[in-house]
Amino acid sequence: MYRTALLAATASLVAGLLAWPANAAPSSFVHPGVTVSKGQLDFARSKVDSGAQPWKGAFDRMMASKYADLNRTPAPRAVVECGSYSNPNHGCTDEREDAIAAYTQALAWYVTRDERHARKAIELMDAWSAVIRDHTNSNAPLQTGWAGSSWPKAAEIIKYTYTGTWANSARFATMLRDVYLPEVINGSHSNGNWELSMMEAAVGISVFLEDKASYDKALAKFRTRTAAYVYLASDGELPKTVPSQNLNTREKIVRYWQGQSTFVDGLSQETCRDFTHTGYGLSAISHVAETSRIQGQDLYRTDVGERLRHGLGFHAKYELGAAVPGWLCGGSLKPGLGPVPEVGHNALANRLGHAMTNTETLTVRGRPAASNNLFVAWETLSHGDNPA
């Protein structure tokens, strides 16, 4: 029985892979086009300028943060060494936060047109592109994915909207191509949030570099991992898997799913670990889907969108305090989803019209969303109820 279910799940996955476009990259990349588009930036700017909420409050929170400080001093290093849970932490926090700061300064530039913010974003990007050569230790792939998700968001805004000069933009591109992309493009067999964040970085970097081959490779790996990260009843008795992980028995799959043996729509591979890591995965899914939509392929209208919709709704329900049934993670959950629902909620509820009551309640309750200090930042400002 289980063997039959596994064969059916594998066949379903292969059929799905065959249905995906082999060449997902657009014929011409859209810029700025990593997670946030020019239309979305213009909408946010107009709302802030008019004092409308929640955007003005979100902007004010961003500007009051350490990331918007014009006196920030970058702290680059040649080798960033990150062990498990960033121990040791040799440059890990500095790199992630300088990358978030570059993105924050780029957003501040776009909204205010104060060139000091654009120049600060450039200073941060230039400081790191002049120095960094490698990431080492066990968390290197995840660290590279997190920082590598923020850098291209900043770079896209500066390169394509700032009217001043960025003399070292080619050096920054070389940094992304030679230091970051090789570390993330081949993915990971760790927990799913690792590979999803790594693919977010790979997709964003590919857009900035206009690298169609890497974009296609990253997106294909992303779609396989997303299907293996959030369960849908249509998957069959067991969740889908990443074939190269050889999760070829029910026992292996249950162990990989943190001991969970009952599968329902929206359950994540890391639900029974904790909601924080699950939030990383759901956030990365929304970011890649948003980038893909901007680039012309709307993944929200595919199984990616269905998985994200159910994943957000399932976890929002328990984040909001619903009683945990005994069959779910032994009746005990660890909440703490983080500031992650804005992008997915806006795309699926506002743009596509899906009813997402729990997700909406959680999204509104968390406004104005700030940063998780890893790779998520200011999404009420950039994506909250944004029709663009």
mmCIF file of C-alpha atoms in Angstrom:
data_model
loop_
_atom_site.group_PDB
_atom_site.id
_atom_site.type_symbol
_atom_site.label_atom_id
_atom_site.label_comp_id
_atom_site.label_asym_id
_atom_site.label_seq_id
_atom_site.Cartn_x
_atom_site.Cartn_y
_atom_site.Cartn_z
ATOM 1 C CA MET A 1 0.000 0.000 0.000
ATOM 2 C CA TYR A 2 2.720 2.467 0.981
ATOM 3 C CA ARG A 3 4.844 1.434 -2.009
ATOM 4 C CA THR A 4 1.875 2.118 -4.282
ATOM 5 C CA ALA A 5 1.383 5.522 -2.702
ATOM 6 C CA LEU A 6 5.067 6.324 -3.148
ATOM 7 C CA LEU A 7 5.005 5.287 -6.805
ATOM 8 C CA ALA A 8 1.900 7.404 -7.376
ATOM 9 C CA ALA A 9 3.484 10.394 -5.657
ATOM 10 C CA THR A 10 6.647 10.004 -7.745
ATOM 11 C CA ALA A 11 4.628 9.753 -10.953
ATOM 12 C CA SER A 12 2.678 12.845 -9.959
ATOM 13 C CA LEU A 13 5.869 14.755 -9.288
ATOM 14 C CA VAL A 14 7.404 13.713 -12.620
ATOM 15 C CA ALA A 15 4.218 14.704 -14.457
ATOM 16 C CA GLY A 16 4.284 18.063 -12.715
ATOM 17 C CA LEU A 17 7.915 18.596 -13.649
ATOM 18 C CA LEU A 18 7.177 17.817 -17.255
ATOM 19 C CA ALA A 19 4.337 20.352 -17.224
ATOM 20 C CA TRP A 20 6.566 23.152 -16.022
ATOM 21 C CA PRO A 21 8.101 25.354 -18.691
ATOM 22 C CA ALA A 22 11.686 24.322 -19.363
ATOM 23 C CA ASN A 23 12.616 27.940 -19.928
ATOM 24 C CA ALA A 24 11.019 30.076 -17.225
ATOM 25 C CA ALA A 25 13.324 33.041 -17.710
ATOM 26 C CA PRO A 26 11.735 35.944 -19.571
ATOM 27 C CA SER A 27 13.032 36.937 -22.989
ATOM 28 C CA SER A 28 13.932 40.255 -21.386
ATOM 29 C CA PHE A 29 14.264 40.739 -17.634
ATOM 30 C CA VAL A 30 12.151 43.399 -15.903
ATOM 31 C CA HIS A 31 14.002 45.872 -13.656
ATOM 32 C CA PRO A 32 13.694 46.643 -10.824
ATOM 33 C CA GLY A 33 12.293 43.158 -10.549
ATOM 34 C CA VAL A 34 13.472 41.268 -7.458
ATOM 35 C CA THR A 35 10.491 40.856 -5.080
ATOM 36 C CA VAL A 36 9.364 44.449 -5.643
ATOM 37 C CA SER A 37 8.580 46.186 -8.942
ATOM 38 C CA LYS A 38 8.665 49.821 -9.983
ATOM 39 C CA GLY A 39 4.868 49.887 -9.919
ATOM 40 C CA GLN A 40 4.827 48.627 -6.359
ATOM 41 C CA LEU A 41 7.478 51.146 -5.340
ATOM 42 C CA ASP A 42 5.499 53.968 -6.948
ATOM 43 C CA PHE A 43 2.334 52.882 -5.140
ATOM 44 C CA ALA A 44 4.108 52.747 -1.784
ATOM 45 C CA ARG A 45 5.721 56.127 -2.370
ATOM 46 C CA SER A 46 2.402 57.759 -3.265
ATOM 47 C CA LYS A 47 0.766 56.368 -0.131
ATOM 48 C CA VAL A 48 3.587 57.563 2.113
ATOM 49 C CA ASP A 49 3.529 60.998 0.490
ATOM 50 C CA SER A 50 -0.202 61.294 1.158
ATOM 51 C CA GLY A 51 0.167 60.116 4.755
ATOM 52 C CA ALA A 52 -2.071 57.083 4.166
ATOM 53 C CA GLN A 53 -1.999 54.117 6.530
ATOM 54 C CA PRO A 54 -0.619 51.528 6.969
ATOM 55 C CA TRP A 55 2.099 52.663 4.577
ATOM 56 C CA LYS A 56 3.091 55.875 6.356
ATOM 57 C CA GLY A 57 3.389 54.024 9.658
ATOM 58 C CA ALA A 58 5.412 51.302 7.939
ATOM 59 C CA PHE A 59 7.727 53.901 6.413
ATOM 60 C CA ASP A 60 8.161 55.665 9.741
ATOM 61 C CA ARG A 61 9.063 52.378 11.425
ATOM 62 C CA MET A 62 11.611 51.652 8.718
ATOM 63 C CA MET A 63 13.159 55.102 8.978
ATOM 64 C CA ALA A 64 13.442 54.787 12.767
ATOM 65 C CA SER A 65 15.339 51.502 12.454
ATOM 66 C CA LYS A 66 19.089 51.043 12.651
ATOM 67 C CA TYR A 67 19.061 50.007 8.994
ATOM 68 C CA ALA A 68 18.043 53.474 7.805
ATOM 69 C CA ASP A 69 20.798 55.230 9.773
ATOM 70 C CA LEU A 70 22.859 57.406 7.426
ATOM 71 C CA ASN A 71 25.804 57.059 9.823
ATOM 72 C CA ARG A 72 25.910 53.267 9.524
ATOM 73 C CA THR A 73 29.429 51.946 8.987
ATOM 74 C CA PRO A 74 29.696 48.764 6.893
ATOM 75 C CA ALA A 75 31.612 45.858 8.412
ATOM 76 C CA PRO A 76 32.801 43.680 5.523
ATOM 77 C CA ARG A 77 35.255 40.810 5.790
ATOM 78 C CA ALA A 78 36.946 38.537 3.300
ATOM 79 C CA VAL A 79 35.652 35.291 4.830
ATOM 80 C CA VAL A 80 32.319 35.055 6.644
ATOM 81 C CA GLU A 81 32.314 32.007 8.912
ATOM 82 C CA CYS A 82 28.951 30.779 10.212
ATOM 83 C CA GLY A 83 28.483 27.616 12.194
ATOM 84 C CA SER A 84 25.196 26.049 13.222
ATOM 85 C CA TYR A 85 22.853 28.703 14.604
ATOM 86 C CA SER A 86 25.610 31.215 13.692
ATOM 87 C CA ASN A 87 28.066 29.782 16.206
ATOM 88 C CA PRO A 88 30.759 30.748 15.490
ATOM 89 C CA ASN A 89 29.575 34.093 14.183
ATOM 90 C CA HIS A 90 32.430 35.678 12.282
ATOM 91 C CA GLY A 91 30.712 38.309 10.197
ATOM 92 C CA CYS A 92 27.360 36.510 9.881
ATOM 93 C CA THR A 93 25.228 39.157 11.587
ATOM 94 C CA ASP A 94 27.262 41.983 10.040
ATOM 95 C CA GLU A 95 26.773 40.630 6.527
ATOM 96 C CA ARG A 96 23.053 39.932 6.826
ATOM 97 C CA GLU A 97 22.348 43.272 8.459
ATOM 98 C CA ASP A 98 24.495 45.285 6.044
ATOM 99 C CA ALA A 99 22.579 43.628 3.188
ATOM 100 C CA ILE A 100 19.239 44.493 4.817
ATOM 101 C CA ALA A 101 20.547 48.013 5.431
ATOM 102 C CA ALA A 102 21.447 48.384 1.752
ATOM 103 C CA TYR A 103 17.898 47.381 0.812
ATOM 104 C CA THR A 104 16.453 49.691 3.483
ATOM 105 C CA GLN A 105 18.520 52.609 2.232
ATOM 106 C CA ALA A 106 17.452 51.846 -1.350
ATOM 107 C CA LEU A 107 13.777 51.905 -0.300
ATOM 108 C CA ALA A 108 14.376 55.140 1.624
ATOM 109 C CA TRP A 109 15.955 56.653 -1.477
ATOM 110 C CA TYR A 110 13.019 55.658 -3.641
ATOM 111 C CA VAL A 111 10.386 57.058 -1.306
ATOM 112 C CA THR A 112 12.170 60.258 -0.265
ATOM 113 C CA ARG A 113 14.426 60.958 -3.277
ATOM 114 C CA ASP A 114 17.080 61.927 -0.750
ATOM 115 C CA GLU A 115 20.306 60.986 -2.529
ATOM 116 C CA ARG A 116 22.095 60.416 0.757
ATOM 117 C CA HIS A 117 20.197 57.152 1.105
ATOM 118 C CA ALA A 118 21.157 55.995 -2.389
ATOM 119 C CA ARG A 119 24.795 56.828 -1.682
ATOM 120 C CA LYS A 120 24.651 54.939 1.627
ATOM 121 C CA ALA A 121 23.210 51.877 -0.132
ATOM 122 C CA ILE A 122 26.063 52.108 -2.643
ATOM 123 C CA GLU A 123 28.616 52.501 0.153
ATOM 124 C CA LEU A 124 27.381 49.320 1.810
ATOM 125 C CA MET A 125 27.340 47.321 -1.424
ATOM 126 C CA ASP A 126 30.763 48.629 -2.464
ATOM 127 C CA ALA A 127 32.309 47.846 0.921
ATOM 128 C CA TRP A 128 31.347 44.183 0.684
ATOM 129 C CA SER A 129 32.071 43.751 -3.023
ATOM 130 C CA ALA A 130 35.610 45.028 -2.428
ATOM 131 C CA VAL A 131 36.375 42.495 0.280
ATOM 132 C CA ILE A 132 34.304 39.307 0.520
ATOM 133 C CA ARG A 133 35.664 36.154 -1.070
ATOM 134 C CA ASP A 134 34.007 33.199 0.664
ATOM 135 C CA HIS A 135 31.546 31.768 3.195
ATOM 136 C CA THR A 136 32.663 28.877 5.394
ATOM 137 C CA ASN A 137 31.504 26.403 8.078
ATOM 138 C CA SER A 138 28.234 24.468 8.302
ATOM 139 C CA ASN A 139 25.794 27.364 7.892
ATOM 140 C CA ALA A 140 27.574 28.836 4.868
ATOM 141 C CA PRO A 141 24.844 27.863 2.360
ATOM 142 C CA LEU A 142 22.022 29.310 4.471
ATOM 143 C CA GLN A 143 23.990 32.441 5.363
ATOM 144 C CA THR A 144 24.749 33.005 1.683
ATOM 145 C CA GLY A 145 21.078 32.502 0.878
ATOM 146 C CA TRP A 146 19.919 35.022 3.452
ATOM 147 C CA ALA A 147 22.391 37.769 2.593
ATOM 148 C CA GLY A 148 22.135 36.897 -1.085
ATOM 149 C CA SER A 149 18.382 37.493 -0.966
ATOM 150 C CA SER A 150 18.752 41.094 0.241
ATOM 151 C CA TRP A 151 21.700 42.275 -1.882
ATOM 152 C CA PRO A 152 19.992 42.011 -5.306
ATOM 153 C CA LYS A 153 16.830 43.718 -3.998
ATOM 154 C CA ALA A 154 18.959 46.705 -3.034
ATOM 155 C CA ALA A 155 21.012 46.597 -6.210
ATOM 156 C CA GLU A 156 17.988 46.447 -8.511
ATOM 157 C CA ILE A 157 16.489 49.608 -7.019
ATOM 158 C CA ILE A 158 19.753 51.544 -7.112
ATOM 159 C CA LYS A 159 20.898 50.441 -10.557
ATOM 160 C CA TYR A 160 17.556 51.042 -12.238
ATOM 161 C CA THR A 161 16.125 54.061 -10.410
ATOM 162 C CA TYR A 162 19.011 56.117 -9.004
ATOM 163 C CA THR A 163 20.016 58.878 -11.379
ATOM 164 C CA GLY A 164 23.487 59.312 -9.894
ATOM 165 C CA THR A 165 26.507 57.121 -10.535
ATOM 166 C CA TRP A 166 27.415 53.710 -9.172
ATOM 167 C CA ALA A 167 30.937 53.260 -10.445
ATOM 168 C CA ASN A 168 31.452 49.838 -8.865
ATOM 169 C CA SER A 169 28.215 48.201 -9.969
ATOM 170 C CA ALA A 170 30.135 45.761 -12.189
ATOM 171 C CA ARG A 171 32.288 44.717 -9.225
ATOM 172 C CA PHE A 172 29.139 44.112 -7.190
ATOM 173 C CA ALA A 173 27.773 41.942 -10.014
ATOM 174 C CA THR A 174 31.035 39.984 -10.009
ATOM 175 C CA MET A 175 30.666 39.444 -6.251
ATOM 176 C CA LEU A 176 27.178 38.011 -6.721
ATOM 177 C CA ARG A 177 28.322 35.842 -9.620
ATOM 178 C CA ASP A 178 31.532 34.486 -8.092
ATOM 179 C CA VAL A 179 30.951 34.454 -4.313
ATOM 180 C CA TYR A 180 27.203 34.041 -3.791
ATOM 181 C CA LEU A 181 25.689 32.197 -6.748
ATOM 182 C CA PRO A 182 28.000 29.132 -6.648
ATOM 183 C CA GLU A 183 27.207 28.625 -2.941
ATOM 184 C CA VAL A 184 23.422 28.509 -3.456
ATOM 185 C CA ILE A 185 22.621 27.406 -7.008
ATOM 186 C CA ASN A 186 22.975 23.646 -6.400
ATOM 187 C CA GLY A 187 20.610 23.649 -3.436
ATOM 188 C CA SER A 188 20.620 21.768 -0.141
ATOM 189 C CA HIS A 189 19.415 18.514 1.380
ATOM 190 C CA SER A 190 18.912 20.089 4.796
ATOM 191 C CA ASN A 191 15.514 21.270 6.080
ATOM 192 C CA GLY A 192 13.416 22.823 3.346
ATOM 193 C CA ASN A 193 13.765 26.429 4.487
ATOM 194 C CA TRP A 194 17.476 26.228 3.602
ATOM 195 C CA GLU A 195 16.940 25.370 -0.040
ATOM 196 C CA LEU A 196 13.996 27.760 -0.409
ATOM 197 C CA SER A 197 16.077 30.686 0.897
ATOM 198 C CA MET A 198 18.997 29.610 -1.275
ATOM 199 C CA MET A 199 16.758 29.538 -4.334
ATOM 200 C CA GLU A 200 15.375 32.952 -3.420
ATOM 201 C CA ALA A 201 18.924 34.265 -3.500
ATOM 202 C CA ALA A 202 19.712 32.406 -6.731
ATOM 203 C CA VAL A 203 16.608 33.727 -8.492
ATOM 204 C CA GLY A 204 17.210 37.314 -7.355
ATOM 205 C CA ILE A 205 20.872 37.201 -8.291
ATOM 206 C CA SER A 206 19.978 35.717 -11.686
ATOM 207 C CA VAL A 207 17.611 38.613 -12.369
ATOM 208 C CA PHE A 208 20.266 41.200 -11.497
ATOM 209 C CA LEU A 209 22.878 39.376 -13.600
ATOM 210 C CA GLU A 210 20.336 38.690 -16.377
ATOM 211 C CA ASP A 211 21.519 35.079 -16.220
ATOM 212 C CA LYS A 212 18.769 33.057 -17.862
ATOM 213 C CA ALA A 213 20.369 29.645 -17.363
ATOM 214 C CA SER A 214 20.802 30.170 -13.620
ATOM 215 C CA TYR A 215 17.287 31.592 -13.357
ATOM 216 C CA ASP A 216 15.827 28.492 -15.008
ATOM 217 C CA LYS A 217 17.892 26.130 -12.859
ATOM 218 C CA ALA A 218 16.986 27.920 -9.639
ATOM 219 C CA LEU A 219 13.295 28.121 -10.465
ATOM 220 C CA ALA A 220 13.081 24.419 -11.309
ATOM 221 C CA LYS A 221 14.783 23.514 -8.034
ATOM 222 C CA PHE A 222 12.493 25.942 -6.203
ATOM 223 C CA ARG A 223 9.359 24.341 -7.623
ATOM 224 C CA THR A 224 10.484 20.844 -6.690
ATOM 225 C CA ARG A 225 11.314 21.973 -3.150
ATOM 226 C CA THR A 226 8.077 23.947 -2.705
ATOM 227 C CA ALA A 227 6.087 20.838 -3.666
ATOM 228 C CA ALA A 228 8.060 18.894 -1.052
ATOM 229 C CA TYR A 229 7.724 21.580 1.632
ATOM 230 C CA VAL A 230 3.967 22.218 1.860
ATOM 231 C CA TYR A 231 1.539 19.323 1.612
ATOM 232 C CA LEU A 232 -1.673 19.329 -0.412
ATOM 233 C CA ALA A 233 -4.215 16.525 -0.283
ATOM 234 C CA SER A 234 -3.844 16.197 -4.057
ATOM 235 C CA ASP A 235 -0.275 14.972 -3.470
ATOM 236 C CA GLY A 236 -1.643 11.624 -2.298
ATOM 237 C CA GLU A 237 -1.215 9.715 0.934
ATOM 238 C CA LEU A 238 2.337 10.975 1.462
ATOM 239 C CA PRO A 239 4.040 14.309 0.794
ATOM 240 C CA LYS A 240 6.077 14.812 -2.333
ATOM 241 C CA THR A 241 9.822 14.544 -1.969
ATOM 242 C CA VAL A 242 12.989 15.881 -3.547
ATOM 243 C CA PRO A 243 14.076 12.798 -5.544
ATOM 244 C CA SER A 244 17.791 13.222 -4.794
ATOM 245 C CA GLN A 245 17.118 12.976 -1.050
ATOM 246 C CA ASN A 246 16.049 9.324 -1.414
ATOM 247 C CA LEU A 247 13.136 9.629 1.001
ATOM 248 C CA ASN A 248 11.764 6.421 -0.459
ATOM 249 C CA THR A 249 9.876 4.920 2.475
ATOM 250 C CA ARG A 250 7.068 6.163 4.666
ATOM 251 C CA GLU A 251 9.360 5.886 7.690
ATOM 252 C CA LYS A 252 11.976 8.157 6.112
ATOM 253 C CA ILE A 253 9.370 10.706 5.085
ATOM 254 C CA VAL A 254 7.765 10.825 8.543
ATOM 255 C CA ARG A 255 11.160 11.244 10.178
ATOM 256 C CA TYR A 256 12.017 14.074 7.768
ATOM 257 C CA TRP A 257 8.666 15.699 8.575
ATOM 258 C CA GLN A 258 9.690 15.957 12.245
ATOM 259 C CA GLY A 259 7.763 12.805 13.201
ATOM 260 C CA GLN A 260 4.413 13.968 11.804
ATOM 261 C CA SER A 261 2.472 11.102 10.227
ATOM 262 C CA THR A 262 -0.896 12.720 9.499
ATOM 263 C CA PHE A 263 -0.849 15.057 6.512
ATOM 264 C CA VAL A 264 -3.365 17.818 5.784
ATOM 265 C CA ASP A 265 -3.530 20.802 3.434
ATOM 266 C CA GLY A 266 -0.994 23.469 4.407
ATOM 267 C CA LEU A 267 1.132 21.351 6.733
ATOM 268 C CA SER A 268 4.817 22.115 6.271
ATOM 269 C CA GLN A 269 7.843 19.864 6.474
ATOM 270 C CA GLU A 270 8.960 22.005 9.454
ATOM 271 C CA THR A 271 5.623 22.678 11.186
ATOM 272 C CA CYS A 272 6.477 20.307 14.020
ATOM 273 C CA ARG A 273 9.945 21.787 14.357
ATOM 274 C CA ASP A 274 8.725 25.330 14.973
ATOM 275 C CA PHE A 275 6.816 28.085 13.202
ATOM 276 C CA THR A 276 9.829 30.377 12.957
ATOM 277 C CA HIS A 277 11.744 28.146 10.550
ATOM 278 C CA THR A 278 8.489 27.357 8.749
ATOM 279 C CA GLY A 279 8.012 31.107 8.341
ATOM 280 C CA TYR A 280 11.409 31.354 6.672
ATOM 281 C CA GLY A 281 10.298 28.774 4.123
ATOM 282 C CA LEU A 282 6.888 30.339 3.460
ATOM 283 C CA SER A 283 8.475 33.767 3.131
ATOM 284 C CA ALA A 284 11.007 32.531 0.592
ATOM 285 C CA ILE A 285 8.205 30.871 -1.387
ATOM 286 C CA SER A 286 6.310 34.170 -1.516
ATOM 287 C CA HIS A 287 9.412 36.126 -2.534
ATOM 288 C CA VAL A 288 10.272 33.816 -5.419
ATOM 289 C CA ALA A 289 6.644 33.739 -6.567
ATOM 290 C CA GLU A 290 6.573 37.540 -6.483
ATOM 291 C CA THR A 291 9.797 37.846 -8.462
ATOM 292 C CA SER A 292 8.544 35.311 -10.992
ATOM 293 C CA ARG A 293 5.273 37.221 -11.362
ATOM 294 C CA ILE A 294 7.151 40.458 -12.020
ATOM 295 C CA GLN A 295 9.241 38.607 -14.603
ATOM 296 C CA GLY A 296 6.129 37.394 -16.419
ATOM 297 C CA GLN A 297 5.275 33.936 -15.030
ATOM 298 C CA ASP A 298 2.595 34.014 -12.330
ATOM 299 C CA LEU A 299 3.389 31.089 -10.033
ATOM 300 C CA TYR A 300 0.592 32.168 -7.696
ATOM 301 C CA ARG A 301 -1.792 30.610 -10.240
ATOM 302 C CA THR A 302 -0.015 27.240 -10.002
ATOM 303 C CA ASP A 303 0.435 24.699 -7.217
ATOM 304 C CA VAL A 304 2.997 27.111 -5.731
ATOM 305 C CA GLY A 305 0.201 29.556 -4.989
ATOM 306 C CA GLU A 306 -2.051 26.816 -3.610
ATOM 307 C CA ARG A 307 0.677 25.573 -1.321
ATOM 308 C CA LEU A 308 1.467 29.080 -0.136
ATOM 309 C CA ARG A 309 -2.231 29.882 0.413
ATOM 310 C CA HIS A 310 -2.857 26.756 2.469
ATOM 311 C CA GLY A 311 0.489 27.024 4.240
ATOM 312 C CA LEU A 312 -0.156 30.578 5.385
ATOM 313 C CA GLY A 313 -3.736 29.823 6.384
ATOM 314 C CA PHE A 314 -2.880 26.661 8.304
ATOM 315 C CA HIS A 315 -0.128 28.297 10.343
ATOM 316 C CA ALA A 316 -1.990 31.582 10.821
ATOM 317 C CA LYS A 317 -4.843 29.668 12.458
ATOM 318 C CA TYR A 318 -2.593 28.287 15.178
ATOM 319 C CA GLU A 319 -0.500 31.445 15.423
ATOM 320 C CA LEU A 320 -3.760 33.198 16.305
ATOM 321 C CA GLY A 321 -4.344 30.776 19.160
ATOM 322 C CA ALA A 322 -6.517 27.924 17.878
ATOM 323 C CA ALA A 323 -6.456 24.770 20.017
ATOM 324 C CA VAL A 324 -3.897 22.245 18.777
ATOM 325 C CA PRO A 325 -5.356 18.784 18.084
ATOM 326 C CA GLY A 326 -3.549 15.740 19.420
ATOM 327 C CA TRP A 327 -2.710 14.387 15.952
ATOM 328 C CA LEU A 328 -0.741 17.529 15.100
ATOM 329 C CA CYS A 329 2.841 17.486 16.377
ATOM 330 C CA GLY A 330 1.776 15.549 19.464
ATOM 331 C CA GLY A 331 -0.629 18.332 20.437
ATOM 332 C CA SER A 332 2.104 20.926 20.934
ATOM 333 C CA LEU A 333 3.305 23.682 18.576
ATOM 334 C CA LYS A 334 5.979 26.366 18.814
ATOM 335 C CA PRO A 335 4.475 29.570 17.341
ATOM 336 C CA GLY A 336 6.448 32.572 16.121
ATOM 337 C CA LEU A 337 5.819 32.776 12.374
ATOM 338 C CA GLY A 338 7.434 36.207 12.060
ATOM 339 C CA PRO A 339 6.722 39.188 9.782
ATOM 340 C CA VAL A 340 6.108 37.024 6.722
ATOM 341 C CA PRO A 341 2.462 37.045 5.477
ATOM 342 C CA GLU A 342 2.220 40.408 3.642
ATOM 343 C CA VAL A 343 3.558 39.353 0.234
ATOM 344 C CA GLY A 344 1.549 36.141 -0.004
ATOM 345 C CA HIS A 345 -1.607 37.671 1.425
ATOM 346 C CA ASN A 346 -1.506 40.576 -1.008
ATOM 347 C CA ALA A 347 -0.974 38.318 -4.005
ATOM 348 C CA LEU A 348 -3.464 35.598 -3.129
ATOM 349 C CA ALA A 349 -6.219 37.446 -1.251
ATOM 350 C CA ASN A 350 -6.113 40.911 -2.799
ATOM 351 C CA ARG A 351 -4.927 40.195 -6.321
ATOM 352 C CA LEU A 352 -6.483 36.772 -6.912
ATOM 353 C CA GLY A 353 -9.466 37.083 -4.581
ATOM 354 C CA HIS A 354 -9.007 34.026 -2.378
ATOM 355 C CA ALA A 355 -10.716 34.133 1.000
ATOM 356 C CA MET A 356 -7.907 34.033 3.582
ATOM 357 C CA THR A 357 -9.537 35.091 6.849
ATOM 358 C CA ASN A 358 -6.921 33.810 9.281
ATOM 359 C CA THR A 359 -4.029 35.016 7.167
ATOM 360 C CA GLU A 360 -5.612 38.443 6.829
ATOM 361 C CA THR A 361 -6.206 38.700 10.573
ATOM 362 C CA LEU A 362 -2.586 37.776 11.271
ATOM 363 C CA THR A 363 -1.281 40.121 8.581
ATOM 364 C CA VAL A 364 -3.225 43.112 9.877
ATOM 365 C CA ARG A 365 -2.304 42.294 13.473
ATOM 366 C CA GLY A 366 1.388 42.364 12.566
ATOM 367 C CA ARG A 367 1.339 45.756 10.857
ATOM 368 C CA PRO A 368 3.492 47.588 10.262
ATOM 369 C CA ALA A 369 5.721 44.585 9.619
ATOM 370 C CA ALA A 370 9.379 45.233 10.345
ATOM 371 C CA SER A 371 12.374 42.946 9.719
ATOM 372 C CA ASN A 372 13.330 39.506 10.987
ATOM 373 C CA ASN A 373 16.956 40.691 10.777
ATOM 374 C CA LEU A 374 17.776 37.807 8.449
ATOM 375 C CA PHE A 375 16.228 38.396 5.012
ATOM 376 C CA VAL A 376 12.694 39.792 5.499
ATOM 377 C CA ALA A 377 12.187 43.553 5.722
ATOM 378 C CA TRP A 378 9.463 46.225 5.504
ATOM 379 C CA GLU A 379 6.821 44.239 3.636
ATOM 380 C CA THR A 380 3.847 46.290 4.821
ATOM 381 C CA LEU A 381 5.501 49.231 3.095
ATOM 382 C CA SER A 382 6.397 47.390 -0.097
ATOM 383 C CA HIS A 383 3.514 44.924 -0.482
ATOM 384 C CA GLY A 384 0.725 45.713 1.973
ATOM 385 C CA ASP A 385 -2.547 45.924 -0.010
ATOM 386 C CA ASN A 386 -0.495 46.891 -3.057
ATOM 387 C CA PRO A 387 -2.396 46.417 -6.341
ATOM 388 C CA ALA A 388 0.608 46.922 -8.635
#
